[in-house]
XYZ file of C-alpha atoms in Angstrom:
449
model
C 92.326 79.607 72.100
C 89.273 78.885 74.372
C 89.283 80.511 77.715
C 89.249 77.956 80.441
C 89.474 79.154 84.156
C 88.752 77.611 87.448
C 87.591 78.158 90.947
C 89.494 76.103 93.325
C 88.247 76.520 97.154
C 89.391 74.263 100.132
C 86.597 72.856 102.013
C 87.800 73.794 105.351
C 85.061 76.364 106.371
C 82.097 78.600 105.247
C 82.583 80.394 101.730
C 84.500 83.566 102.538
C 83.420 86.632 100.765
C 86.870 86.928 99.299
C 86.522 83.271 97.943
C 83.107 84.339 96.342
C 84.401 87.260 94.656
C 87.324 85.207 93.224
C 84.570 82.656 91.808
C 82.711 85.840 90.507
C 85.706 87.138 88.675
C 86.544 83.753 87.083
C 82.809 83.438 86.031
C 82.676 86.616 84.615
C 85.622 86.374 82.573
C 84.663 82.978 81.335
C 81.391 84.186 80.243
C 82.855 87.639 78.815
C 85.198 85.301 76.624
C 82.717 82.638 75.714
C 84.982 80.103 77.886
C 84.334 77.664 80.504
C 84.442 77.644 84.280
C 85.608 74.554 86.057
C 84.932 73.955 89.627
C 87.417 72.006 91.600
C 87.459 71.196 95.371
C 91.023 71.235 97.018
C 90.248 68.521 99.641
C 93.580 66.651 100.127
C 93.902 67.847 103.532
C 91.579 65.257 105.095
C 91.951 66.420 108.444
C 90.499 69.790 107.976
C 87.829 69.323 105.163
C 84.180 68.608 106.078
C 81.095 67.933 104.064
C 79.419 70.821 105.471
C 82.102 73.256 104.207
C 81.719 71.551 100.675
C 78.169 72.070 100.647
C 78.491 75.588 101.847
C 80.533 76.471 99.069
C 78.358 74.572 96.467
C 74.896 76.342 97.861
C 76.629 79.629 98.060
C 77.807 79.572 94.295
C 74.416 78.501 93.455
C 72.631 81.291 95.571
C 74.978 83.729 93.767
C 73.807 82.083 90.314
C 77.535 81.388 89.527
C 76.897 77.961 87.542
C 79.898 76.159 86.615
C 80.552 74.394 83.459
C 82.425 71.131 83.866
C 82.327 68.241 86.367
C 81.268 64.850 86.825
C 77.749 63.837 86.981
C 76.994 63.377 90.695
C 74.278 61.488 92.381
C 75.391 62.261 95.942
C 74.022 65.322 97.992
C 75.885 67.793 96.237
C 73.438 67.415 93.334
C 71.043 64.527 93.966
C 67.995 63.989 91.952
C 68.743 67.173 89.923
C 71.345 65.737 87.177
C 73.646 68.411 88.176
C 77.531 68.141 87.512
C 79.349 68.259 90.703
C 82.920 69.679 91.077
C 86.142 67.807 90.576
C 87.429 66.701 94.077
C 91.347 66.242 94.067
C 90.728 63.358 96.790
C 89.600 61.449 93.761
C 92.807 62.368 91.572
C 95.488 61.026 93.645
C 96.518 58.575 90.743
C 96.887 61.560 88.588
C 99.408 63.232 91.081
C 101.294 59.987 91.651
C 101.765 59.524 87.912
C 103.173 62.904 87.573
C 105.686 62.515 90.747
C 107.154 59.440 89.114
C 107.684 61.154 86.036
C 109.731 64.207 87.796
C 111.549 61.416 89.701
C 112.587 59.500 86.477
C 113.830 62.795 85.120
C 116.009 63.725 88.078
C 113.500 66.622 88.340
C 112.347 65.559 92.200
C 114.191 63.366 94.716
C 113.383 61.815 98.030
C 114.756 63.165 101.238
C 113.608 62.121 104.944
C 110.517 60.233 103.225
C 109.195 63.268 101.529
C 109.521 64.010 97.693
C 111.120 67.478 96.979
C 111.301 69.519 93.758
C 114.300 70.715 92.320
C 113.647 74.421 92.036
C 115.575 76.779 89.676
C 118.319 78.817 91.085
C 117.726 81.946 89.458
C 114.820 84.417 89.745
C 111.710 83.998 88.184
C 110.168 86.493 85.735
C 106.449 86.683 84.775
C 103.763 89.120 83.190
C 100.863 88.952 85.337
C 97.626 90.103 83.638
C 96.699 92.705 86.508
C 99.885 93.140 88.542
C 102.087 93.700 85.587
C 105.659 92.344 85.325
C 106.891 90.510 88.379
C 110.456 89.422 89.269
C 110.818 87.090 92.119
C 114.137 86.864 93.538
C 115.216 83.820 95.709
C 115.297 84.732 99.448
C 118.535 84.361 101.260
C 117.272 81.001 102.803
C 116.271 79.878 99.336
C 119.479 80.424 97.932
C 120.809 77.930 100.206
C 118.259 75.400 99.474
C 115.346 76.401 97.030
C 114.035 72.950 96.602
C 110.433 72.375 98.048
C 108.193 69.417 99.198
C 105.766 68.077 96.880
C 104.787 65.002 98.554
C 104.939 64.967 102.482
C 106.609 61.956 104.282
C 102.871 60.565 105.050
C 102.306 60.428 101.157
C 100.119 63.262 100.962
C 100.574 65.535 97.763
C 100.963 69.268 98.514
C 98.916 72.220 97.310
C 101.805 73.263 94.703
C 101.645 70.031 93.196
C 98.160 69.109 93.266
C 97.282 72.745 91.988
C 99.672 72.549 89.023
C 98.769 69.047 87.854
C 95.047 69.698 87.873
C 95.562 73.123 86.285
C 97.541 71.145 83.276
C 95.311 68.390 82.914
C 92.317 70.421 82.923
C 93.546 72.808 80.165
C 93.547 75.914 82.467
C 94.248 78.822 80.335
C 94.079 81.650 82.923
C 94.490 81.380 86.588
C 92.502 84.276 88.472
C 93.228 84.168 92.120
C 93.760 86.345 95.312
C 97.032 88.543 95.245
C 98.205 86.368 98.345
C 98.956 83.369 95.971
C 101.535 85.814 94.001
C 104.217 84.212 96.137
C 103.503 80.750 95.035
C 103.488 81.448 91.386
C 107.436 81.150 90.891
C 107.151 77.537 92.225
C 103.984 76.762 89.863
C 105.707 78.176 86.868
C 108.856 75.916 87.725
C 106.623 73.035 87.844
C 104.856 73.557 84.337
C 108.348 73.838 82.989
C 109.266 70.659 84.534
C 106.104 68.840 82.923
C 107.231 70.333 79.414
C 104.051 72.448 79.184
C 103.614 76.411 79.290
C 102.118 77.983 82.312
C 98.718 79.549 82.194
C 98.396 83.310 82.361
C 98.092 84.413 85.752
C 95.916 87.467 86.953
C 96.187 88.169 90.619
C 93.488 90.193 92.047
C 93.699 92.588 94.874
C 92.971 91.602 98.546
C 89.464 92.779 100.421
C 90.522 94.603 103.679
C 88.349 95.513 106.460
C 87.318 99.266 106.761
C 90.412 99.833 109.042
C 92.840 98.549 106.456
C 93.609 95.109 107.966
C 92.969 92.102 105.891
C 89.600 90.528 106.127
C 89.696 87.244 107.839
C 87.200 84.555 108.252
C 86.299 85.879 111.797
C 85.561 89.414 110.795
C 81.919 90.859 110.371
C 80.679 90.372 107.002
C 83.107 87.652 105.823
C 80.719 85.022 105.610
C 78.802 84.869 102.415
C 76.211 82.808 104.527
C 75.691 85.846 106.375
C 74.015 87.311 103.629
C 71.899 84.260 102.720
C 70.262 84.002 106.403
C 69.769 87.749 106.719
C 67.833 88.043 103.583
C 69.928 90.061 101.145
C 69.018 89.683 97.255
C 71.808 87.604 95.612
C 71.667 90.353 92.752
C 73.083 92.948 95.231
C 75.617 90.832 96.816
C 76.894 89.783 93.275
C 76.869 93.601 92.134
C 78.639 94.740 95.204
C 81.345 91.982 95.056
C 82.277 92.772 91.583
C 82.787 96.457 92.539
C 85.466 95.377 95.028
C 88.351 95.507 93.036
C 87.047 96.220 89.623
C 85.365 99.242 88.172
C 83.724 99.907 84.929
C 85.057 102.739 82.758
C 82.113 105.054 83.534
C 82.013 104.186 87.276
C 78.312 103.045 86.724
C 77.527 101.134 90.200
C 74.262 99.365 89.648
C 74.884 96.441 87.063
C 72.921 93.263 86.489
C 74.823 90.018 85.643
C 74.327 90.287 81.867
C 75.772 93.910 82.015
C 78.643 92.793 84.176
C 79.555 90.036 81.681
C 79.262 92.247 79.001
C 81.820 94.852 80.638
C 84.211 92.829 82.720
C 87.544 92.528 81.607
C 90.693 91.776 83.519
C 92.246 95.194 82.479
C 89.937 97.091 84.625
C 90.694 94.996 87.834
C 92.182 97.480 90.111
C 95.641 97.395 91.736
C 94.948 98.701 94.831
C 93.137 96.541 97.790
C 89.357 96.814 98.249
C 87.876 97.986 101.346
C 84.671 96.039 102.413
C 81.927 98.611 103.465
C 79.045 96.794 104.905
C 76.890 99.772 105.212
C 77.118 100.366 101.491
C 76.282 96.720 100.695
C 73.292 97.323 103.094
C 72.374 100.399 101.226
C 72.855 98.824 97.735
C 70.643 95.980 98.898
C 67.801 98.279 99.725
C 68.027 99.756 96.261
C 68.230 96.377 94.685
C 64.801 95.124 96.965
C 62.924 98.469 95.587
C 63.965 97.615 91.871
C 63.386 94.047 91.893
C 60.499 93.018 89.426
C 57.356 91.874 91.053
C 57.998 88.071 90.480
C 61.493 88.273 91.784
C 60.355 90.068 94.638
C 57.716 87.715 95.503
C 59.732 84.910 95.341
C 62.262 86.078 97.632
C 59.955 87.362 99.936
C 58.240 83.872 100.105
C 61.933 82.350 100.662
C 62.613 84.551 103.492
C 59.021 83.892 105.159
C 59.608 80.055 104.826
C 63.031 80.369 106.640
C 61.245 81.982 109.469
C 58.666 79.012 109.372
C 55.821 80.925 107.658
C 53.860 78.572 105.244
C 52.435 81.017 102.467
C 51.104 78.203 100.640
C 48.158 78.099 103.325
C 46.863 81.378 101.511
C 45.679 82.324 97.988
C 48.377 83.464 95.680
C 46.524 86.942 95.213
C 46.552 87.432 98.796
C 50.131 86.703 99.385
C 51.194 88.925 96.486
C 48.995 91.977 97.625
C 50.351 91.406 101.273
C 53.853 91.408 99.845
C 53.425 94.371 97.729
C 52.576 96.458 100.662
C 56.338 95.880 101.846
C 58.105 97.091 98.846
C 60.265 99.951 99.451
C 60.316 99.346 103.373
C 63.009 96.522 103.621
C 66.737 96.942 103.737
C 66.899 93.163 103.765
C 64.287 90.340 103.593
C 65.401 88.944 107.049
C 63.137 91.881 108.185
C 60.213 90.625 106.330
C 58.778 88.008 108.922
C 58.730 90.688 111.859
C 57.449 93.246 109.257
C 54.573 91.577 107.740
C 54.232 88.222 109.363
C 50.883 89.329 110.662
C 49.273 88.575 107.289
C 49.924 84.882 107.641
C 49.273 84.285 111.457
C 46.278 82.643 112.939
C 46.450 84.968 115.769
C 47.640 88.567 116.244
C 49.972 89.031 119.361
C 49.737 92.447 120.793
C 53.212 94.187 121.590
C 52.779 94.356 125.594
C 53.981 97.926 125.747
C 51.764 99.208 122.945
C 48.773 97.468 124.272
C 49.458 99.242 127.802
C 49.322 102.678 126.153
C 47.018 102.063 123.253
C 44.241 99.699 124.570
C 42.907 102.194 127.415
C 39.411 102.510 128.804
C 38.947 105.605 126.499
C 39.933 103.952 123.378
C 36.936 101.393 123.443
C 33.956 103.523 122.319
C 36.152 105.179 119.618
C 37.494 101.935 118.180
C 33.689 100.511 118.433
C 32.430 103.563 116.582
C 34.924 102.877 113.895
C 34.322 99.064 113.973
C 30.408 100.019 113.217
C 31.568 102.335 110.352
C 33.802 99.863 108.653
C 31.137 97.282 108.782
C 28.746 99.396 106.684
C 31.483 100.274 104.073
C 30.453 98.399 100.619
C 34.037 99.149 98.844
C 36.701 98.109 101.539
C 39.439 99.750 99.664
C 42.591 101.675 101.085
C 40.692 105.112 99.878
C 37.576 104.388 101.419
C 39.043 103.213 104.611
C 41.099 106.297 105.100
C 38.181 108.618 104.434
C 36.044 106.742 106.750
C 38.680 106.741 109.517
C 39.275 110.526 109.067
C 35.360 110.995 108.996
C 34.946 109.103 112.193
C 37.706 110.925 114.048
C 36.071 114.144 112.665
C 32.825 112.964 114.408
C 34.406 112.152 117.658
C 36.181 115.338 117.780
C 39.665 113.533 117.870
C 42.756 113.629 115.583
C 43.066 110.705 113.178
C 45.952 109.360 114.910
C 43.875 108.602 117.919
C 42.438 105.942 115.968
C 45.274 104.753 113.682
C 47.535 103.417 116.347
C 44.853 101.331 118.208
C 43.518 99.940 114.729
C 46.884 99.239 113.625
C 47.794 97.546 116.954
C 44.666 95.341 116.658
C 45.189 94.318 113.141
C 49.185 93.648 113.252
C 50.227 93.455 116.896
C 52.481 96.255 116.358
C 52.789 99.980 116.222
C 54.547 99.992 112.839
C 54.506 98.309 109.620
C 53.026 98.639 105.989
C 50.542 101.581 105.173
C 47.639 101.120 107.389
C 44.861 101.492 105.035
C 46.458 99.163 102.348
C 46.965 96.412 104.786
C 43.482 96.736 105.931
C 42.493 96.307 102.400
C 44.705 93.286 102.029
C 43.323 91.810 105.169
C 39.890 92.185 103.925
C 36.568 93.280 105.513
C 35.794 90.226 107.493
C 39.137 89.769 108.747
C 39.557 93.221 110.001
C 36.297 93.136 111.702
C 37.129 89.985 113.676
C 40.405 91.563 114.608
C 38.694 94.654 115.955
C 36.294 92.574 117.839
C 39.200 90.780 119.567
C 40.889 94.046 120.478
C 37.599 95.440 121.735
C 37.123 92.458 124.187
C 40.789 92.984 125.309
C 40.214 96.683 126.121
C 38.924 97.597 129.817
C 35.602 99.006 130.159
């Protein structure tokens, strides 16, 4: 049997971190088994659905690298001009649901009451084997014993979640339903509907919930709950993917750093943990910093350029070699790519703006002759590389009878506008002799005296 799984979010808000993890587990299981992942947007609630939410879901999955395998070819905003396959939309499948409801009515497995269609639910307990939870026995509640039947089409004609979910899983040939444990209580109703349609239910695997550090269930309003947060703050998708996988799943050797190929090879449902996972933003930040330091050059440069572009910095105005050299001075210095514009934006600025407080303390009268002396020394250098720049600055400091820091701080401020940033001598080398001398001249003109 070929494995077929699905991710079926509702487009009523941004992509929640829990939803992203559900998509990830489905994607990993499909890839691990050589199966297919179907993407289905459950958008029958027209009053709450938005196009922005749909776009957020699709863009979030693409950002994480979770490509789905099936869907209609689309020419709208979800994939315009790229030949993408969009997701299935339940709002476009109403005829399927109506046909299935009519079949249930014809076989007296459903009936109408007060304008709504209700399904005749079984009167005994439901027992099924969950691939993660184990054996589940669901007894009817006292209220359900009086009337276990439930609505499948509301009085306004709208099919409800239980019906559309089951009909689509049936008609799309879904073999495994991997979803959050909060859906466990819905499963008996879904199994009963499958039986009513005369087909076996798929295998169910309910993954543990994601909790806040204090043990409460993570809601959409909690810190770190939106996947878009990590896009905007410049996290590496690889790091977020890796961390999400560890929320409720653990490889047998407890290895933490695993790339996508390694995750696909090692992921399986038996290793999904039963206990709920606690979201630790500090650990994700740490893991992201580790990933930033480990990225290969091309990927590091690519993500840096994207981060700068989001901040309105166009690196296309500069030679590729210059851009790469500038970005290389930032390696190992960033926790997230959102820090990059403030850390290294000076490389791509037409004019350097000085931090006012730093200028007040560094651009003082006695700094002017020292900076002028260093400017003259740098102008005479033949090789403008980091080693020569460092040696010349220290030599000039010695001649002036001052510590190197007395020159380092005003030079850094002159060239970057800040008191901290990449290695001074390497950033001077990247900027180049002509630019550095120009920046020193501007600083000298700003110093009183």
